[in-house]
Coordinates of C-alpha atoms in Angstrom, one line a residue:
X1 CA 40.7 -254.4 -81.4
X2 CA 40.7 -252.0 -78.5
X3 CA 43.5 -253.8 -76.1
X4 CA 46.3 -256.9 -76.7
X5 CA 46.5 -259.6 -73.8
X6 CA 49.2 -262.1 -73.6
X7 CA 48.7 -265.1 -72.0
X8 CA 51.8 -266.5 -70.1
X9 CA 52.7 -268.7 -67.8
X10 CA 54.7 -272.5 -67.5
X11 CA 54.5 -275.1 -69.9
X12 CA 51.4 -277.0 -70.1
X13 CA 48.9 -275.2 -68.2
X14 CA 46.4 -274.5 -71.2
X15 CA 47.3 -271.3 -72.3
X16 CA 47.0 -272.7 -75.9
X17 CA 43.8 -274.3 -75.2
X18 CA 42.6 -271.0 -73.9
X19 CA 43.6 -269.0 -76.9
X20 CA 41.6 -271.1 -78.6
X21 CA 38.4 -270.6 -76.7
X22 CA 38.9 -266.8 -76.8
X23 CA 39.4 -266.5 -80.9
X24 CA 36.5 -269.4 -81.6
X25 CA 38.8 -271.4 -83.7
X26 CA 40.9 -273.8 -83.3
X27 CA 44.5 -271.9 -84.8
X28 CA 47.2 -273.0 -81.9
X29 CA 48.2 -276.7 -82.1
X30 CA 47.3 -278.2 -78.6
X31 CA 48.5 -281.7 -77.4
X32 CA 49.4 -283.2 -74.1
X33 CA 52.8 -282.8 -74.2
X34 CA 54.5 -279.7 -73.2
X35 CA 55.9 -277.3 -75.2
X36 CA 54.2 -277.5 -78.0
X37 CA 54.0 -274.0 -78.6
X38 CA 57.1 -272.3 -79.5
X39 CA 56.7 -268.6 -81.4
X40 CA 54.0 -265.8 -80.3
X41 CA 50.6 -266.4 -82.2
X42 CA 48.1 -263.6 -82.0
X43 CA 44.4 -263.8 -82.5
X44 CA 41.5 -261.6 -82.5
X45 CA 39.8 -262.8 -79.5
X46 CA 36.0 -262.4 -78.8
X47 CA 34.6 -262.5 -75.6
X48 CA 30.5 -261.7 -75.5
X49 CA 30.6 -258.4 -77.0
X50 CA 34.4 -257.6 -76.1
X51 CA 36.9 -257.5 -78.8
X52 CA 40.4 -258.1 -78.5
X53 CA 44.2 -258.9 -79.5
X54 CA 44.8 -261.8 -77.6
X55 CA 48.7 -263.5 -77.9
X56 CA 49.7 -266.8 -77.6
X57 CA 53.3 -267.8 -76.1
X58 CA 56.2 -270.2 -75.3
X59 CA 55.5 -271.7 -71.4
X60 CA 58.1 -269.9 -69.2
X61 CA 61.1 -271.7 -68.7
X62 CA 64.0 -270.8 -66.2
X63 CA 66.6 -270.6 -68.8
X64 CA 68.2 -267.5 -69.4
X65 CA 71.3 -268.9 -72.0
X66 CA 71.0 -269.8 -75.9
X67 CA 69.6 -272.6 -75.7
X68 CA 66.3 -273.1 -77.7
X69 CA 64.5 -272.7 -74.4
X70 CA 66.6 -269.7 -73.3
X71 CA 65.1 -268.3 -76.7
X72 CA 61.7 -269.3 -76.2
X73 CA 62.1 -267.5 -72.7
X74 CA 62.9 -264.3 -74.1
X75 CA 60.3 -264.5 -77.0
X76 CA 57.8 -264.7 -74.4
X77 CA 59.3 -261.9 -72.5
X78 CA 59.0 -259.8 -75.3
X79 CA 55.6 -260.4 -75.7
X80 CA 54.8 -259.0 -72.2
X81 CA 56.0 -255.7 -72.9
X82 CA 54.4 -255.8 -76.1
X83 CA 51.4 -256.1 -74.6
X84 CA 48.5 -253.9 -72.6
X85 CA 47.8 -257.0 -70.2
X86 CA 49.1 -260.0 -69.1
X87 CA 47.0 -263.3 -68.0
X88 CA 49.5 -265.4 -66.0
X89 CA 47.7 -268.5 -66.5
X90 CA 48.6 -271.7 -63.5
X91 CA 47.7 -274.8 -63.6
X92 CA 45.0 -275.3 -60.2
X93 CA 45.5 -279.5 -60.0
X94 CA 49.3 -279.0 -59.8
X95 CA 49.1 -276.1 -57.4
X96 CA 51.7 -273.1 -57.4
X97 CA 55.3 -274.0 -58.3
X98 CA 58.6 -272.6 -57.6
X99 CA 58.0 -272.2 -61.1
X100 CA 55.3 -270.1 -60.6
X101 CA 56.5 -268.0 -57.9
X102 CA 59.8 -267.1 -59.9
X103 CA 57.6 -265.7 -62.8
X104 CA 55.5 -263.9 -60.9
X105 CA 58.6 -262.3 -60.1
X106 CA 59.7 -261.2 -63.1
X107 CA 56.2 -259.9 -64.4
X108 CA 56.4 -258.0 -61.0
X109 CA 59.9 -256.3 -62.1
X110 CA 57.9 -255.7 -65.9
X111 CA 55.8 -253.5 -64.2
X112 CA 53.0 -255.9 -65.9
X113 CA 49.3 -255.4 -65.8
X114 CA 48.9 -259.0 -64.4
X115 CA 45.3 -261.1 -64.1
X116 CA 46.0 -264.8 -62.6
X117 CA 43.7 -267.2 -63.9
X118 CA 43.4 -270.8 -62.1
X119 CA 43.0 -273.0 -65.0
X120 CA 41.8 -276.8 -64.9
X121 CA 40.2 -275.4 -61.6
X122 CA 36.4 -277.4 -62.5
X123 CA 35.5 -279.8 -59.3
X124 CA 36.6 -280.2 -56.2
X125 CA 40.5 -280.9 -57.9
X126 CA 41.6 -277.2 -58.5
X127 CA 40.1 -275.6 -55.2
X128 CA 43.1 -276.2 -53.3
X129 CA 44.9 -274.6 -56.3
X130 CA 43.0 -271.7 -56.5
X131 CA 43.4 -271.4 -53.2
X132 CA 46.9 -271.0 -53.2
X133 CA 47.2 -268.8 -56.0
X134 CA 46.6 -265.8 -53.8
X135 CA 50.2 -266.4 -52.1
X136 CA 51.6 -264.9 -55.5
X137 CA 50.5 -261.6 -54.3
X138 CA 49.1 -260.5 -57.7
X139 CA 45.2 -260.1 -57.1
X140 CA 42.5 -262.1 -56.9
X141 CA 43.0 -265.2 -58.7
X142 CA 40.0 -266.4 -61.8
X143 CA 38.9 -270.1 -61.6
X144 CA 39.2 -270.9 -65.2
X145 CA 38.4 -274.1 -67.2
X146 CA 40.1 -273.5 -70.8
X147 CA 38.8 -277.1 -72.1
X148 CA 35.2 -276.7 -70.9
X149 CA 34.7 -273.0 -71.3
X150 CA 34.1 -272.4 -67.2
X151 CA 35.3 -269.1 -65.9
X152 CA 35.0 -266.8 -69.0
X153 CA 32.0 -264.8 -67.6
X154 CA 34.2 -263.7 -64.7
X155 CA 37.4 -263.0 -66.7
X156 CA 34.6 -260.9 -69.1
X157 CA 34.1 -258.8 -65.9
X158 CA 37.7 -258.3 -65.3
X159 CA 38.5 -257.4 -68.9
X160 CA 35.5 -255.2 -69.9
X161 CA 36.8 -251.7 -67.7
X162 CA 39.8 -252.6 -69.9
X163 CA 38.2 -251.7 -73.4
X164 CA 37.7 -248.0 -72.8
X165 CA 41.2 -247.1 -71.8
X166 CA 43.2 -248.5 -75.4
X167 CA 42.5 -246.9 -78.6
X168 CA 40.0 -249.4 -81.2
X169 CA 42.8 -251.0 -83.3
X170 CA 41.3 -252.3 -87.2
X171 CA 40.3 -255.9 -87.2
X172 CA 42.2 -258.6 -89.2
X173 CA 40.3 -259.0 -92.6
X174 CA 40.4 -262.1 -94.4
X175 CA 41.7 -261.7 -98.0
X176 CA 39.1 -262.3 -100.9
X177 CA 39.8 -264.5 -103.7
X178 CA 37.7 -265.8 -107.0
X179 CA 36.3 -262.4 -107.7
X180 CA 33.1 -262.5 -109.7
X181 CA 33.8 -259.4 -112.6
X182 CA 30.7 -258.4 -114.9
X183 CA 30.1 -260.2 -118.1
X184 CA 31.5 -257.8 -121.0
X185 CA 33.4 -255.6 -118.5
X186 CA 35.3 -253.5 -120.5
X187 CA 37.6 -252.0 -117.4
X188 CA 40.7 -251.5 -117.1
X189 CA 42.6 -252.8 -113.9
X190 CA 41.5 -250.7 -110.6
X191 CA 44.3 -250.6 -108.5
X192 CA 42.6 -248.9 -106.0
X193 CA 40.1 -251.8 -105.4
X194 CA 43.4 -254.1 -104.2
X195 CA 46.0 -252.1 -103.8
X196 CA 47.6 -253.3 -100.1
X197 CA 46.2 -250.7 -97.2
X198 CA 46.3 -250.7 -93.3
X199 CA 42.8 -252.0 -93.3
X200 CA 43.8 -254.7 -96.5
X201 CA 47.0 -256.0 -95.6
X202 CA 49.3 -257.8 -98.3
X203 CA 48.4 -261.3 -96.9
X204 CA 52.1 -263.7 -97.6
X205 CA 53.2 -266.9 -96.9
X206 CA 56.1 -268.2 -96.4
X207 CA 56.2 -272.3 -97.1
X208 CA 59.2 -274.6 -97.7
X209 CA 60.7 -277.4 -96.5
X210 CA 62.4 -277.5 -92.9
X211 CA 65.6 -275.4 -91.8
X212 CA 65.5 -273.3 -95.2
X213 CA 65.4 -270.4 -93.2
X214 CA 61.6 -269.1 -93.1
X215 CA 61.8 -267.7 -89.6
X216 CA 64.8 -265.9 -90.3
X217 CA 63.6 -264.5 -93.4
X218 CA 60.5 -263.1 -91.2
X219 CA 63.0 -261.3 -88.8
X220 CA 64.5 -259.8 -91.3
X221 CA 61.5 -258.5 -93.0
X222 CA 60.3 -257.6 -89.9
X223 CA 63.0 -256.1 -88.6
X224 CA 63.5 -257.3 -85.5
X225 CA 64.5 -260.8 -84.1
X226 CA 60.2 -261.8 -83.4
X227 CA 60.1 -265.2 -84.8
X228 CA 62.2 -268.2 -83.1
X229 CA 65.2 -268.8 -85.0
X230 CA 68.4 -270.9 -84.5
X231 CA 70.7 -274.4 -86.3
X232 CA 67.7 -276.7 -85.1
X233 CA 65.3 -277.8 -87.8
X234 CA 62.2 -278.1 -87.1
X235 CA 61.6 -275.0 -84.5
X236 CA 58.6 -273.7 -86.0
X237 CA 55.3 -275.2 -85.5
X238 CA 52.6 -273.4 -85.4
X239 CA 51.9 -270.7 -88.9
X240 CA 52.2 -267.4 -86.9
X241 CA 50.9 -264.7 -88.5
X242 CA 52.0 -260.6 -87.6
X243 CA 51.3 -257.4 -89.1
X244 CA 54.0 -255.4 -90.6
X245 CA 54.9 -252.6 -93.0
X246 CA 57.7 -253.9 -95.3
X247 CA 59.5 -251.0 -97.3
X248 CA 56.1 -249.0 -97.0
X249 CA 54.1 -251.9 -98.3
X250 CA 51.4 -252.6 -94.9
X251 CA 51.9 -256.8 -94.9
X252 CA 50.2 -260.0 -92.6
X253 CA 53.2 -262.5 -93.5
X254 CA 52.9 -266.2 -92.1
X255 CA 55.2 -268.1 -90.7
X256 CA 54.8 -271.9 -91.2
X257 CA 56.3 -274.8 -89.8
X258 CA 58.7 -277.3 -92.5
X259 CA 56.8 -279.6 -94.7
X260 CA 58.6 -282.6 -94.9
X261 CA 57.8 -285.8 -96.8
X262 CA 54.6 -287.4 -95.9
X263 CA 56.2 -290.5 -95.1
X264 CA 58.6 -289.0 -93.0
X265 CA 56.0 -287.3 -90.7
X266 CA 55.1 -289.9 -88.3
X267 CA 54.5 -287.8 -85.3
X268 CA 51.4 -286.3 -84.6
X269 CA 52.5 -282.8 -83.4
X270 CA 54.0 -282.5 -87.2
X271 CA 51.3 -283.4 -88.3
X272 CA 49.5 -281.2 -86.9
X273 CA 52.1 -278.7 -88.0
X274 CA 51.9 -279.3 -91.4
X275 CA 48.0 -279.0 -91.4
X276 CA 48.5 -275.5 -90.6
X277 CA 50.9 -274.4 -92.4
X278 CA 48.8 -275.6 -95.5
X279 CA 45.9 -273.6 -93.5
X280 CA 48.2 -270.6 -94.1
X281 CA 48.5 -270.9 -97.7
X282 CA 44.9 -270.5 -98.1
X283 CA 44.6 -267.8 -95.8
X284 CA 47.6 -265.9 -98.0
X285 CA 47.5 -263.9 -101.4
X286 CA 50.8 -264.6 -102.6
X287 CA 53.1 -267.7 -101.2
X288 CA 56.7 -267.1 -101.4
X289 CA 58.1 -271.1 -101.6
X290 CA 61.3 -271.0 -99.9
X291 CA 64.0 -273.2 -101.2
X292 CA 67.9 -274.0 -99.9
X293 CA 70.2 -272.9 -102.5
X294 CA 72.4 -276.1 -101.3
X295 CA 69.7 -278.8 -102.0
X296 CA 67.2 -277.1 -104.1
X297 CA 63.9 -278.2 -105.9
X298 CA 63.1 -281.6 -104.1
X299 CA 60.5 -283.5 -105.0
X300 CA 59.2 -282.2 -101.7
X301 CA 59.6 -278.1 -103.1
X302 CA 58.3 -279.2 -106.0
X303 CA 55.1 -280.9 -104.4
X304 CA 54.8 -277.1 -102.3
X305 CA 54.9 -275.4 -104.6
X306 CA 52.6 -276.8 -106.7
X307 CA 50.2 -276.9 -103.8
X308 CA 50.5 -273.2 -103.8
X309 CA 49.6 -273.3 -107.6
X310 CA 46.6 -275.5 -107.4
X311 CA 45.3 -273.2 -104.4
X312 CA 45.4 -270.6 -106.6
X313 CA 47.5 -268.3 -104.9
X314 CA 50.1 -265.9 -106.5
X315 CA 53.6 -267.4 -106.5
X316 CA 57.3 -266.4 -106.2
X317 CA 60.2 -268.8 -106.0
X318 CA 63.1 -267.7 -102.9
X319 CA 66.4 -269.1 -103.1
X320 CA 67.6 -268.4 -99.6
X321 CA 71.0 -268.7 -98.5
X322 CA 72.8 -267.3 -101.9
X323 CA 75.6 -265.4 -99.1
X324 CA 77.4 -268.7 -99.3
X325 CA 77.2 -269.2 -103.3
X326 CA 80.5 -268.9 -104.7
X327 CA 79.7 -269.4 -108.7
X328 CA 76.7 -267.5 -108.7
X329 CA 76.5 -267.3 -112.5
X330 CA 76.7 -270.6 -113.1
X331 CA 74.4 -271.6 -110.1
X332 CA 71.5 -268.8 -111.5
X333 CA 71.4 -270.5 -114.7
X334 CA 71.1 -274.2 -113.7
X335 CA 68.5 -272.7 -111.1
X336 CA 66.3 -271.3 -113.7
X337 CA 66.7 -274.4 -116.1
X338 CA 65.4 -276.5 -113.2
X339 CA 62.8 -274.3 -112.6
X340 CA 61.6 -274.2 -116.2
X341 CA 61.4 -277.9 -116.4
X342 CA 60.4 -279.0 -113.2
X343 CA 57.4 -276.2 -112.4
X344 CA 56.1 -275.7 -116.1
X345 CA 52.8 -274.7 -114.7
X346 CA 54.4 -271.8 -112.5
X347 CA 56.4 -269.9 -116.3
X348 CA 57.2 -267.0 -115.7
X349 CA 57.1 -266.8 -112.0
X350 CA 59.9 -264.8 -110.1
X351 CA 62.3 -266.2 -108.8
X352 CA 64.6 -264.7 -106.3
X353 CA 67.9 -264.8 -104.9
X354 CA 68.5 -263.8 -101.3
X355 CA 69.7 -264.2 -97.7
X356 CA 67.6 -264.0 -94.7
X357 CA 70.5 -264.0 -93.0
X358 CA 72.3 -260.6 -94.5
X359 CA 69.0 -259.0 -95.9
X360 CA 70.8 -259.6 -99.9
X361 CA 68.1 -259.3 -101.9
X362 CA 65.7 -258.1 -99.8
X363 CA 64.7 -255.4 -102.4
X364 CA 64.0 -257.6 -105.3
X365 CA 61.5 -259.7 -103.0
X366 CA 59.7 -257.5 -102.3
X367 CA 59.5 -255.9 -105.9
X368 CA 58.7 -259.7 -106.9
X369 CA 56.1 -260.1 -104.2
X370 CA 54.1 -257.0 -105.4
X371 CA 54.5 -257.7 -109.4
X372 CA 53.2 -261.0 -108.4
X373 CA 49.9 -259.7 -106.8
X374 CA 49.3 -256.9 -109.0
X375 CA 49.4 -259.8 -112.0
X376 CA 47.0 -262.2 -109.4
X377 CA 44.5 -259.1 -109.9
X378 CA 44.8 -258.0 -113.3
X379 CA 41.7 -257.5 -115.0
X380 CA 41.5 -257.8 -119.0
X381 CA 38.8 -255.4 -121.1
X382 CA 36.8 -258.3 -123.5
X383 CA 37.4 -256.6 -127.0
X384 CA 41.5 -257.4 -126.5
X385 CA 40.7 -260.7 -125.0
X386 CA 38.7 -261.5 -128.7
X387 CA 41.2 -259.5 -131.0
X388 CA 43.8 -261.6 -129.1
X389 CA 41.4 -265.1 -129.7
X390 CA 41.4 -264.6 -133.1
X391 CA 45.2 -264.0 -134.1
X392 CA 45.9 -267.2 -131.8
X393 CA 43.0 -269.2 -133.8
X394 CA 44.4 -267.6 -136.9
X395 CA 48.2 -268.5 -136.1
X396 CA 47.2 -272.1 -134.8
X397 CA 43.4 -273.2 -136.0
X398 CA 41.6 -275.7 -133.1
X399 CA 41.5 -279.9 -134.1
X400 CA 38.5 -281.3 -135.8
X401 CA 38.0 -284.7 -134.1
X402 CA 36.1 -286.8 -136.2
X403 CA 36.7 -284.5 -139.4
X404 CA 34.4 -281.6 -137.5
X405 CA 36.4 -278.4 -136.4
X406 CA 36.2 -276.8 -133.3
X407 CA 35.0 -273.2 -133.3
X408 CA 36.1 -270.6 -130.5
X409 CA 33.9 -268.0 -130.8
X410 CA 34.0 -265.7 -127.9
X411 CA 36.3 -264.8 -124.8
X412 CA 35.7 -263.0 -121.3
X413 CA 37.4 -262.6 -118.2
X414 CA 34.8 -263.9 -115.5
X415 CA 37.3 -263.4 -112.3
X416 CA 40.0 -262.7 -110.8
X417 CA 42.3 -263.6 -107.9
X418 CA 43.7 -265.3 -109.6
X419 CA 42.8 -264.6 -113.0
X420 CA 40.1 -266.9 -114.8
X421 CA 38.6 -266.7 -118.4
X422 CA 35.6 -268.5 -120.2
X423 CA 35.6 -269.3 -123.8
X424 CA 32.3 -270.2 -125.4
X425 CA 32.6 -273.1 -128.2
X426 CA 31.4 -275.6 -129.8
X427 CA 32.3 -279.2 -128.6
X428 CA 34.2 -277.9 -125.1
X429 CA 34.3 -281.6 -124.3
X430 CA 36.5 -282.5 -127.4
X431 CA 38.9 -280.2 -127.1
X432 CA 42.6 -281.7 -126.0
X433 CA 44.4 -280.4 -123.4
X434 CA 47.1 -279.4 -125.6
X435 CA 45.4 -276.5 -126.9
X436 CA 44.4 -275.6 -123.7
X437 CA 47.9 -275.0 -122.3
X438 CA 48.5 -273.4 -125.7
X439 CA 45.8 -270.7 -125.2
X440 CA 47.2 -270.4 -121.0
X441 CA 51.0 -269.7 -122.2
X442 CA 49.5 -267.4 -125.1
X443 CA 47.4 -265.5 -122.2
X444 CA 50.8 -265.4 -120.2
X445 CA 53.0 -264.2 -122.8
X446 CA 50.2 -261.6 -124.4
X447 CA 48.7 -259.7 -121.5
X448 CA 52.1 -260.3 -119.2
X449 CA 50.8 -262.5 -116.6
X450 CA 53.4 -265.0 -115.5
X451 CA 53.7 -266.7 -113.1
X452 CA 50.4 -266.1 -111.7
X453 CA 47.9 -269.2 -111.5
X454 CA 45.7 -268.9 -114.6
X455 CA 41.7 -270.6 -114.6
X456 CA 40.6 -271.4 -118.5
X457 CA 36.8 -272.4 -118.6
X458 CA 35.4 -274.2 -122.0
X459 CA 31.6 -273.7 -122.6
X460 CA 29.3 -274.5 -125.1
X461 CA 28.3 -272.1 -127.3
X462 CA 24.3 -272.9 -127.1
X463 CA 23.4 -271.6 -130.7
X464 CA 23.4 -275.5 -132.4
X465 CA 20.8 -276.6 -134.2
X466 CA 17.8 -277.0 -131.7
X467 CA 15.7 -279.5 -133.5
X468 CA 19.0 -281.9 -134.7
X469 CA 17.4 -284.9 -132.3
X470 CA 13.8 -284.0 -132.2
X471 CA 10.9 -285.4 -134.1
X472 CA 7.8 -283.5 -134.4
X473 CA 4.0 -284.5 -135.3
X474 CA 2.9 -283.6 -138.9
X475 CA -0.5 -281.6 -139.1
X476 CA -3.1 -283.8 -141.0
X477 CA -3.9 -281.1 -144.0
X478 CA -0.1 -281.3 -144.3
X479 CA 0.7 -285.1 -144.6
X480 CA -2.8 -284.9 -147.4
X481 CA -0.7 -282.3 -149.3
X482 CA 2.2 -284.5 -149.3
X483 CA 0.0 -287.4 -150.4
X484 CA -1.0 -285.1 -153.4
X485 CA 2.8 -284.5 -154.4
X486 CA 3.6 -287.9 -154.3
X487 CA 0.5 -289.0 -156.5
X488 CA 1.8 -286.8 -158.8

């Protein structure tokens, strides 16, 4: 990306609706209301042939305490000096505000690179708008139409001299997963074809149920106070996304917006919410499910975190808030007998204990976090998958439904991220899913994968008898020779 632009401006003039247009996909939530929008959400914005870093923010309110709109106000603040240009986006059928002017001020005193756009100016409704936004004194203002894409040639025309005076910056790339691996492959694990880089960022998530503290486990990771924290629940809503280097470790971690129960989210901004924060997961390589040490696994973590499973995504279990645990011993083991019995298909995964708050733990996350993914990619050489086969066959033979018993007679890893093997058998259909989670727990416990999802594939083995159901015509000479032999 060769610039950033931030698009600011009041509540409810489109700027969400126009960072929309500009990355081609719907990622910020967008509804009539304002202030819908809350953190900063970037994008990688494409515009014709331009390329860009485009930032999303919280409309501009003139609140300057602690408030949750004083916060918001400063968020957005930041994200103006963050960035190389600002598009101070007004609203053309409302006209210019006191509002307005007041901002205009401030971006004045930023010593901003400011562009106002006019936006909702289509028709004869936003002319008188337009017109007026020349009193803010900050150029000439671009008729825009975010909803129906009007406009975008002329802001192309303003932003291309742009391009040649920022540095490229590496585009965003979208983690792989279900890696095909050669039939037979005998290699060892490659760290260096996954092994996090500026260019491959660790891709995380971070999912849980409202107020356990996601945003301010982001800041801290971070390092700085980026994400909208505070006592209300429910502050996130959109899944923000921002590149990072945690502990040398280059990262994309996600923010995402409290999943409450289904029946409890009636509105349709949470909705809306919750839609992206499941977006998120898929978008992620490892999820770190965030739970209150006070009220721990809910049915609601429970039904998370199993999301994260089925997704296939590497998983570690955060117990946030542990600074105000006072029998920490006790409180560890009931957390891990919980755990064992309530997430059986997650054994083995990590779980941590921390605080967002004072950065306890901090260490061990990230340790966790990187265990995890380096199990999500491990890659197993065939001749220990079979010498393993055998000794579990051996220690515990297959059924035989119907008196017949089932032969495994060859294993191979086929992917990976996450990891996924195919057995070749006779009767797949028959065999009971018993023995299945048998052979995924010896897999675990053998080759030191836990946690991590794990994909096992039953196929048949092909070499049955070929002619079992088929009748075939006799040759003539044949069925006389017969005739002969039974004569006799």
């Amino acid at each position: 990306m060769s610039f950033t632009l931030a698009i600011v401006g009041r509540p409810n003039v489109g700027k969400s609706t126009l960072f929309n247009r500009l990355v081609g996909r719907k990622l910020a939530l967008v509804d009539d209301q304002p202030g819908v929008t809350r953190d900063l959400r970037e994008g990688d914005a494409k515009l014709f042939d331009l390329r860009f870093t485009v930032i999303d923010t919280a409309g501009l309110e003139e609140v300057t305490d602690d408030s949750l709109q004083g916060r918001m106000r400063r968020l957005t603040e930041r994200a103006v000096e963050m960035a190389d240009v600002c598009l101070f986006l007004v609203d053309g059928r409302v006209g210019i505000t006191p509002s307005d002017e007041t901002f205009a001020d401030i971006l004045r005193r930023k010593n901003a690179r400011v562009i106002v756009g006019v936006n909702k100016a289509e028709g004869k409704a936003g002319e008188a708008g337009a017109l007026e936004a020349y009193s803010l004194g900050l150029g000439d203002p671009l008729r825009l139409s975010a909803e129906h894409g009007e406009g975008m040639d002329d802001l192309y025309h303003v932003l291309r001299p742009l391009e040649a005076e920022f540095a490229p910056r590496e585009a965003e790339n979208v983690p792989l997963t279900d890696q095909d691996i050669p039939e037979d492959s005998e290699e060892e694990d490659n760290e260096e074809l996954w092994r996090p880089s500026q260019s491959k960022p660790l891709q995380i998530a971070v999912i849980g149920r409202p107020n356990a503290g996601k945003s301010t486990l982001v800041n801290k990771i971070l390092g700085e106070d980026r994400m909208l924290t505070g006592p209300e629940a429910g502050i996130t809503r959109d899944a923000i996304s921002i590149r990072s280097d945690w502990m040398g470790t280059p990262v994309r971690i996600w923010d995402t917006a409290g999943m409450r129960k289904k029946a409890r989210v009636t509105e349709k901004l949470e909705k809306l919410s919750v839609a992206d924060g499941l977006r998120a997961v898929r978008f992620a390589e490892v999820v770190v499910v965030l739970l209150d040490n006070a009220i721990p696994f809910e049915v609601q973590d429970l039904r998370i975190a199993d999301f994260a499973e089925t997704e296939g995504r590497a998983v570690v279990i955060a117990v946030n808030k542990w600074d105000l645990e006072s029998e920490r011993a006790d409180k560890l083991s009931e957390l891990k007998e919980m755990f064992a019995r309530l997430l059986p298909q997650l054994r083995g995964a990590p779980l941590v204990t921390i605080s967002g708050k004072t950065g306890r733990g901090m260490d061990r996350l990230h340790e966790a976090i990187l265990k995890a993914h380096a199990t999500w990619n491990r890659r197993v050489p065939t001749a220990r998958l079979n010498t393993w086969l055998s000794a579990m066959t051996e220690a515990h033979p297959p059924p035989a439904p119907g008196g017949h018993r089932i032969k495994l007679r060859y294993i191979t890893q086929a992917k990976t991220r996450p990891p996924g093997f195919v057995i070749k058998c006779s009767r797949p259909d028959e065999l009971p899913e018993s023995y299945k989670r048998y052979l995924i727990n010896g897999l675990r416990d053998h080759f030191d994968m836990p946690g991590t999802p794990i994909r096992l594939f039953f196929r048949g083995q092909g070499n049955e008898n070929p002619f079992r159901e088929k009748k075939f015509h006799t040759p003539s000479r044949l069925r006389k020779h017969q005739g002969k032999q039974v004569k006799k």
